[in-house]
Amino acid sequence: HTDSLLDEIGLSRRALQYDLTKINTCLADHHIPPIQVKNGNCIVQTESIPEIEQLLQTRASYLASSQERMTLEAIFIALDNNQTTLEGLRQELDVSKNTIQSDLRVLKERVTDSGLRLQFSHKDGYYFEGKELAIRNFISDELSTVKNRGVWQMIIQLLNRSVCQVLQCKEWDAYRTVIAAIQRYGDAIAASFVEQFVRHTAVMILAAVIRDHMTGQPIAFDPMERRTLCYTEELEQVKDMLRQLAADQIVLPKDEEFYVAYLLLGMKRFAFEGQSNGDIMEMVDAFLRNLEINLGKPIERKQQLREKIALHMGPMYYRLKLVFHSSNALLDDIKQMYPWGFAIV
């Protein structure tokens, strides 16, 4: 019964409904009938139980939805230092060649929206063709969709393996090394980071290491973008962070310091001082004035609201300034768990 299940696992009814949707998506991907809820009971077809048990005993990657599987395929193509082939993807993901081929057809269409092309050669296997920043932004967008812990762990294992291969060193947890470096950076600038974005940025920094060695094409920022980044106090701290990473064998070309700053500026909750931050507060004040006009009355606790809105507008300001597009990693969850609130917003 759903009530006893909720008590046992400590979920809300809405959260259970969301989890069942995800579970049923996974079951459908493996041609297993869905779990149904009737008269307050969760019902599993008796003949499906052995298939579900077998599924649970396989690798975490096998529990990925079709969308998560395609994300894994995209990340393998972009970041695996070894040649990425149909057979290699099949072995990594434990699915049939037909499934991989079907996924790649969809992926080939999807990457065109990012200005990329999915190509194949007998020498290099599958690879993405396009501007380096567009490839990295596509990887970043794909990472933002990953909720499955097993899938995330596979990505980290791939990164650690590829980093060790390109740096020609024995295998170690490069991912944790970068996480620690980001946390030290946060302490240095007295910033508060959301853990999910720390993980995401650590992956993208390692992706930069791998891509630099695979392609020899670091991100080339134009002079205006460089000047914009040079105005930020964080750039010097980024340089220190990269020197520390270099001491830990994780070496990036000098040009990549701008890319790392570009990533980290999207995470900071800014303390508002200086000319740029004055511009931010002017935007906040203009927004609140318009809001009061539309409400037809003054806003209560206006100063408190002003400070909280500024926490959101600060990162937005720098993303716009750097032409840095960032998707909300929680957006799909918000839409499903809070549809009424999302519709109002």
GROMACS .gro file of C-alpha atoms in nm, residues 13 24 31 46-47 67 98 149 154 193 202 207 252 272 301 330 345:
model
   17
   13ARG     CA    1   0.318   1.155  -0.194
   24ASN     CA    2   0.845   0.355  -1.519
   31HIS     CA    3   1.035  -0.330  -2.235
   46THR     CA    4   0.398  -1.106  -1.117
   47GLU     CA    5   0.565  -1.209  -1.443
   67GLN     CA    6   1.791   1.033  -2.221
   98ASN     CA    7   2.078  -0.150  -3.236
  149ARG     CA    8   2.382   0.867  -0.917
  154MET     CA    9   3.023   0.644  -1.448
  193PHE     CA   10   2.881   2.762  -0.350
  202ALA     CA   11   3.486   2.017  -1.138
  207ALA     CA   12   3.687   1.812  -1.942
  252LEU     CA   13   4.603   2.351  -1.820
  272PHE     CA   14   2.803   4.375  -0.404
  301ARG     CA   15   1.031   4.439   0.379
  330LEU     CA   16   1.672   2.138  -1.129
  345VAL     CA   17   0.615   3.201  -1.223
   0.00000   0.00000   0.00000
